CSV table of C-alpha atoms in Angstrom, one decimal:
chain,number,residue,atom,x,y,z
A,32,MET,CA,165.7,69.3,137.4
A,33,PRO,CA,168.9,70.8,136.3
A,34,ARG,CA,171.8,72.3,138.7
A,35,TYR,CA,174.2,75.2,137.9
A,36,ALA,CA,177.0,76.9,139.0
A,37,PRO,CA,176.5,79.5,141.0
A,38,ASN,CA,178.4,81.9,139.3
A,39,ARG,CA,177.1,80.5,135.8
A,40,VAL,CA,173.0,80.4,136.6
A,41,PRO,CA,170.7,82.4,134.6
A,42,THR,CA,170.2,86.2,135.8
A,43,ALA,CA,166.2,84.9,135.5
A,44,VAL,CA,166.7,82.0,138.1
A,45,LYS,CA,168.7,84.8,140.6
A,46,LYS,CA,165.9,87.3,140.1
A,47,ARG,CA,163.4,84.1,141.2
A,48,TYR,CA,165.6,83.1,144.0
A,49,PHE,CA,165.0,86.3,145.7
A,50,GLU,CA,161.9,87.3,144.9
A,51,LEU,CA,160.8,84.0,147.0
A,52,LEU,CA,162.6,85.1,149.6
A,53,HIS,CA,160.7,88.0,149.8
A,54,LYS,CA,157.6,86.3,150.0
A,55,GLY,CA,159.0,84.8,153.1
A,56,TYR,CA,160.6,81.4,151.5
A,57,ARG,CA,163.2,79.9,154.0
A,58,GLY,CA,166.7,79.3,151.9
A,59,ALA,CA,166.5,75.5,151.3
A,60,ALA,CA,162.6,75.8,150.3
A,61,ALA,CA,163.6,79.1,147.8
A,62,ALA,CA,166.4,77.0,145.7
A,63,ARG,CA,164.5,73.9,145.3
A,64,GLN,CA,161.5,76.3,143.7
A,65,VAL,CA,164.2,77.5,141.7
A,66,GLY,CA,165.8,74.5,140.8
A,67,VAL,CA,169.3,74.7,142.7
A,68,SER,CA,171.2,73.5,146.0
A,69,THR,CA,170.8,75.3,149.0
A,70,SER,CA,174.7,76.0,149.4
A,71,CYS,CA,174.3,77.6,146.4
A,72,GLY,CA,171.3,79.6,147.5
A,73,SER,CA,173.8,80.8,150.3
A,74,LEU,CA,176.5,81.7,148.2
A,75,TRP,CA,174.2,84.0,147.0
A,76,PHE,CA,172.6,86.1,149.6
A,77,ILE,CA,175.8,86.0,151.2
A,78,ASP,CA,177.1,88.1,148.3
A,79,ALA,CA,174.3,90.2,148.1
A,80,GLY,CA,174.8,91.5,151.7
A,81,SER,CA,173.0,89.0,153.8
A,82,MET,CA,170.3,90.5,154.1
A,83,ILE,CA,166.7,91.3,153.1
A,84,VAL,CA,165.6,94.9,153.0
A,85,PRO,CA,161.8,94.7,152.1
A,86,ASP,CA,161.0,97.1,149.2
A,87,LEU,CA,158.8,100.6,150.5
A,88,GLY,CA,156.8,99.9,147.7
A,89,PRO,CA,156.1,102.6,144.5
A,90,ILE,CA,159.0,105.0,144.1
A,91,SER,CA,159.2,107.7,141.5
A,92,PRO,CA,160.5,106.8,138.4
A,93,ARG,CA,163.8,108.7,138.4
A,94,PHE,CA,165.0,106.3,140.8
A,95,LEU,CA,166.3,102.7,139.6
A,96,THR,CA,164.4,99.8,140.7
A,97,GLN,CA,166.0,96.4,141.1
A,98,ASP,CA,165.3,95.4,137.0
A,99,ASP,CA,166.8,98.1,135.8
A,100,ARG,CA,170.2,97.2,138.7
A,101,ILE,CA,169.7,93.8,136.9
A,102,ALA,CA,170.1,95.2,133.6
A,103,ILE,CA,173.2,96.9,134.8
A,104,ALA,CA,174.7,93.8,135.7
A,105,ASP,CA,174.1,91.8,132.5
A,106,GLY,CA,175.4,95.0,130.5
A,107,LEU,CA,178.7,95.4,132.6
A,108,TYR,CA,179.1,91.6,132.5
A,109,ALA,CA,178.9,91.8,128.5
A,110,ASP,CA,181.1,94.5,128.6
A,111,GLN,CA,178.9,97.2,127.0
A,112,SER,CA,179.4,100.4,127.6
A,113,VAL,CA,178.2,102.6,130.3
A,114,LYS,CA,175.7,104.5,127.5
A,115,ARG,CA,174.6,101.4,125.8
A,116,ILE,CA,173.6,100.6,128.9
A,117,ALA,CA,171.7,103.7,130.1
A,118,ALA,CA,169.5,103.6,127.0
A,119,SER,CA,168.9,100.1,126.9
A,120,ILE,CA,167.1,101.1,131.0
A,121,GLY,CA,166.0,105.0,129.8
A,122,LYS,CA,167.9,106.5,132.4
A,123,SER,CA,171.0,109.0,131.3
A,124,PHE,CA,174.5,107.6,131.4
A,125,GLN,CA,175.3,110.2,134.2
A,126,SER,CA,172.8,108.5,136.9
A,127,VAL,CA,174.6,105.0,135.4
A,128,TYR,CA,178.2,106.1,136.5
A,129,ARG,CA,176.9,107.4,139.6
A,130,GLU,CA,175.1,104.3,140.4
A,131,ILE,CA,178.5,102.0,139.5
A,132,GLU,CA,180.3,104.9,141.8
A,133,ARG,CA,177.8,104.4,144.5
A,134,ASN,CA,176.3,100.9,144.8
A,135,SER,CA,179.8,98.5,143.9
A,136,LYS,CA,180.8,96.1,146.5
A,137,PRO,CA,184.2,96.7,148.2
A,138,ASP,CA,186.1,94.6,145.8
A,139,GLY,CA,184.4,96.5,142.7
A,140,ARG,CA,181.9,94.6,142.1
A,141,TYR,CA,178.5,95.0,140.8
A,142,ASN,CA,176.0,92.7,142.4
A,143,PRO,CA,172.3,94.3,141.0
A,144,TRP,CA,171.0,92.6,144.9
A,145,TRP,CA,173.8,94.5,146.8
A,146,ALA,CA,173.7,97.3,145.4
A,147,HIS,CA,169.3,97.6,145.5
A,148,ASN,CA,169.5,96.7,149.1
A,149,GLN,CA,172.4,99.1,150.0
A,150,ALA,CA,170.0,102.2,148.2
A,151,LEU,CA,167.1,100.5,150.2
A,152,LEU,CA,168.7,101.4,153.1
A,153,ARG,CA,169.7,104.7,152.7
A,154,ARG,CA,166.5,105.7,151.7
A,155,ARG,CA,164.9,104.7,155.3
A,156,ARG,CA,163.8,107.7,157.1
A,157,PRO,CA,163.8,108.7,159.4
A,158,LYS,CA,167.3,108.6,160.2
A,159,GLU,CA,170.3,110.3,162.4
A,160,GLU,CA,172.0,113.1,160.8
A,161,LYS,CA,175.3,112.3,159.6
A,162,ILE,CA,176.9,115.2,161.9
A,163,ARG,CA,175.4,114.1,164.9
A,164,ALA,CA,176.5,110.6,164.3
A,165,GLY,CA,179.9,111.2,163.2
A,166,GLU,CA,182.1,112.7,166.0
A,167,PRO,CA,185.5,113.0,163.7
A,168,LEU,CA,183.4,115.0,160.7
A,169,ARG,CA,181.8,117.3,163.6
A,170,THR,CA,184.6,118.5,165.2
A,171,PHE,CA,186.2,119.0,161.2
A,172,VAL,CA,183.4,121.1,160.8
A,173,ARG,CA,183.4,123.2,163.7
A,174,GLU,CA,186.7,124.1,163.7
A,175,LYS,CA,187.1,125.2,159.8
A,176,LEU,CA,183.8,127.1,161.4
A,177,THR,CA,185.9,129.0,164.2
A,178,GLU,CA,188.3,129.6,161.5
A,179,LYS,CA,185.9,131.4,159.3
A,180,TRP,CA,185.3,129.4,156.1
A,181,SER,CA,182.6,129.0,154.5
A,182,HIS,CA,180.0,126.3,154.4
A,183,GLN,CA,180.5,125.6,150.7
A,184,GLN,CA,184.4,126.2,151.3
A,185,ILE,CA,184.1,123.2,154.6
A,186,SER,CA,182.0,120.7,151.7
A,187,ARG,CA,184.1,121.2,148.8
A,188,HIS,CA,187.6,120.1,151.2
A,189,LEU,CA,185.5,117.1,152.5
A,190,ALA,CA,185.1,116.4,148.9
A,191,ARG,CA,188.8,117.0,148.0
A,192,GLU,CA,190.2,115.0,151.3
A,193,HIS,CA,188.0,112.1,151.2
A,194,GLY,CA,186.6,111.9,148.0
A,195,ARG,CA,186.5,107.8,148.9
A,196,ASP,CA,185.2,107.9,153.4
A,197,THR,CA,181.0,109.0,152.6
A,198,SER,CA,181.5,109.1,156.2
A,199,MET,CA,183.4,112.0,155.8
A,200,ARG,CA,181.3,114.1,153.8
A,201,ALA,CA,179.0,117.0,154.0
A,202,CYS,CA,177.3,119.5,151.7
A,203,PRO,CA,176.5,122.4,152.3
A,204,GLU,CA,172.7,122.1,153.3
A,205,THR,CA,173.9,119.2,156.1
A,206,ILE,CA,176.0,121.8,157.3
A,207,TYR,CA,173.6,124.5,157.8
A,208,ARG,CA,170.9,122.2,159.5
A,209,ALA,CA,173.5,120.9,162.0
A,210,LEU,CA,174.5,124.4,162.4
A,211,PHE,CA,171.1,125.8,162.9
A,212,ALA,CA,170.2,123.0,164.9
A,213,GLY,CA,172.3,123.4,167.6
A,214,LEU,CA,174.2,120.2,166.9
A,215,LEU,CA,177.8,122.5,166.7
A,216,GLY,CA,177.6,124.4,169.2
A,217,ARG,CA,175.9,127.7,169.7
A,218,ARG,CA,179.2,129.9,170.9
A,219,ASP,CA,182.1,129.0,168.7
A,220,ALA,CA,180.6,127.5,165.8
A,221,LYS,CA,178.8,130.0,163.6
A,222,LEU,CA,178.9,131.2,160.0
A,223,ARG,CA,181.1,134.1,159.3
A,224,THR,CA,178.7,137.1,159.2
A,225,GLY,CA,178.0,135.8,162.9
A,226,ARG,CA,174.0,134.4,162.4
A,227,THR,CA,173.4,131.1,164.9
A,228,ARG,CA,170.0,131.4,163.3
A,229,ARG,CA,168.7,130.8,159.6
A,230,LYS,CA,167.7,133.9,157.7
A,231,ARG,CA,163.9,133.7,156.7
A,232,GLN,CA,163.2,133.0,153.1
A,233,ARG,CA,161.0,134.8,150.8
A,234,ARG,CA,160.5,131.8,148.1
A,235,GLY,CA,157.2,132.0,146.0
A,236,VAL,CA,156.3,134.9,147.8
A,237,PRO,CA,155.8,138.1,145.1
A,238,THR,CA,157.1,141.1,145.5
A,239,LEU,CA,155.2,144.2,146.0
A,240,ASN,CA,155.5,147.1,143.4
A,241,LYS,CA,156.4,150.0,145.1
A,242,ILE,CA,154.3,152.6,143.1
A,243,LYS,CA,150.7,151.8,142.9
A,244,ASN,CA,148.5,151.1,140.3
A,245,MET,CA,152.5,150.9,138.3
A,246,THR,CA,151.5,150.2,134.2
A,247,LEU,CA,154.5,147.3,133.3
A,248,ILE,CA,156.3,147.1,130.4
A,249,HIS,CA,154.4,144.4,128.8
A,250,GLN,CA,151.1,146.2,129.3
A,251,ARG,CA,152.3,149.8,127.6
A,252,PRO,CA,149.4,150.3,124.9
A,253,ILE,CA,150.5,149.5,120.9
A,254,GLU,CA,150.9,152.5,120.1
A,255,VAL,CA,153.9,153.4,122.1
A,256,ASN,CA,155.4,150.2,121.2
A,257,ASP,CA,155.1,150.9,117.5
A,258,ARG,CA,156.2,154.7,118.1
A,259,ARG,CA,153.5,155.6,115.1
A,260,SER,CA,152.5,159.1,117.6
A,261,PRO,CA,155.4,161.5,118.1
A,262,GLY,CA,155.5,162.6,121.8
A,263,ILE,CA,153.0,159.7,123.4
A,264,GLY,CA,155.9,157.7,124.9
A,265,ARG,CA,157.2,161.0,126.7
A,266,ALA,CA,153.6,161.8,128.0
A,267,ILE,CA,152.8,159.1,129.3
A,268,SER,CA,155.8,158.0,131.2
A,269,SER,CA,155.5,161.9,132.5
A,270,SER,CA,152.0,160.6,133.6
A,271,ALA,CA,153.3,157.7,135.5
A,272,ALA,CA,156.1,159.9,137.3
A,273,ASP,CA,152.9,162.2,138.3
A,274,ARG,CA,151.5,159.5,140.1
A,275,ALA,CA,154.4,158.2,141.5
A,276,ARG,CA,155.0,161.8,142.6
A,277,ARG,CA,151.5,162.0,144.3
A,278,SER,CA,152.0,158.4,145.8
A,279,ALA,CA,155.0,160.1,147.8
A,280,PRO,CA,155.2,160.9,151.2
A,281,TRP,CA,156.4,164.2,150.7
A,282,SER,CA,153.7,165.2,147.8
A,283,SER,CA,151.9,167.4,150.5
A,284,ALA,CA,154.8,169.7,150.1
A,285,PRO,CA,154.3,172.6,148.6
A,286,PRO,CA,156.9,173.1,144.7
A,287,ALA,CA,159.5,174.8,144.7
A,288,THR,CA,158.4,178.3,142.4
A,289,SER,CA,161.4,179.3,140.0
A,290,ASN,CA,163.0,183.1,140.7
């Protein structure tokens, strides 16, 4: 049975080793199955974060899979460009850039199994709100709200000053949710408008016409659009104005008489 050094083994062997671990094999048994030593398998396991995170099942095609991350790692090892790697897995190069930036190890190396474990951990729900869990972030956001900063200003400042520290980052929606959930206090922390409650949105609700039976522009007769008959457009607009006057609450008032 062939034996390999841990840094020279083919990627397919590593993939099979972690597949066996996910199926419940112990480390020594999985190493024997793929033909490597127990210490070699242990080094792989430690390099992947010393944990096996169970996969949550089928996900949306827009997310990267374990095979996609393995292809990214192979492309980086072969010194391929990010755009070429993205084309090989059918993703945009911006997604691959974000994946490498977000899921690389602290020493800068990209390990596909480490990266996939980190992505699975972030995807777990429910999880504690970032502002509830982080006292420094909560204190900073509360102070800036007291100084009349908007939630967009706070989010941009955090991204600029704490670009590498994810525990000190918060998007505007996160700040909104923490504010309206009462995590930042009811007395001091509030928006510049003074509101401490979220304004009800009307997304997806059609706006009713203020004039009953109003004829929209795209519903005009073909004669008006072609302008074949003089005066027809003025007549139609006059009749629409008459209907609007009759439906107005002051329509019962007597008409003004001219001297």
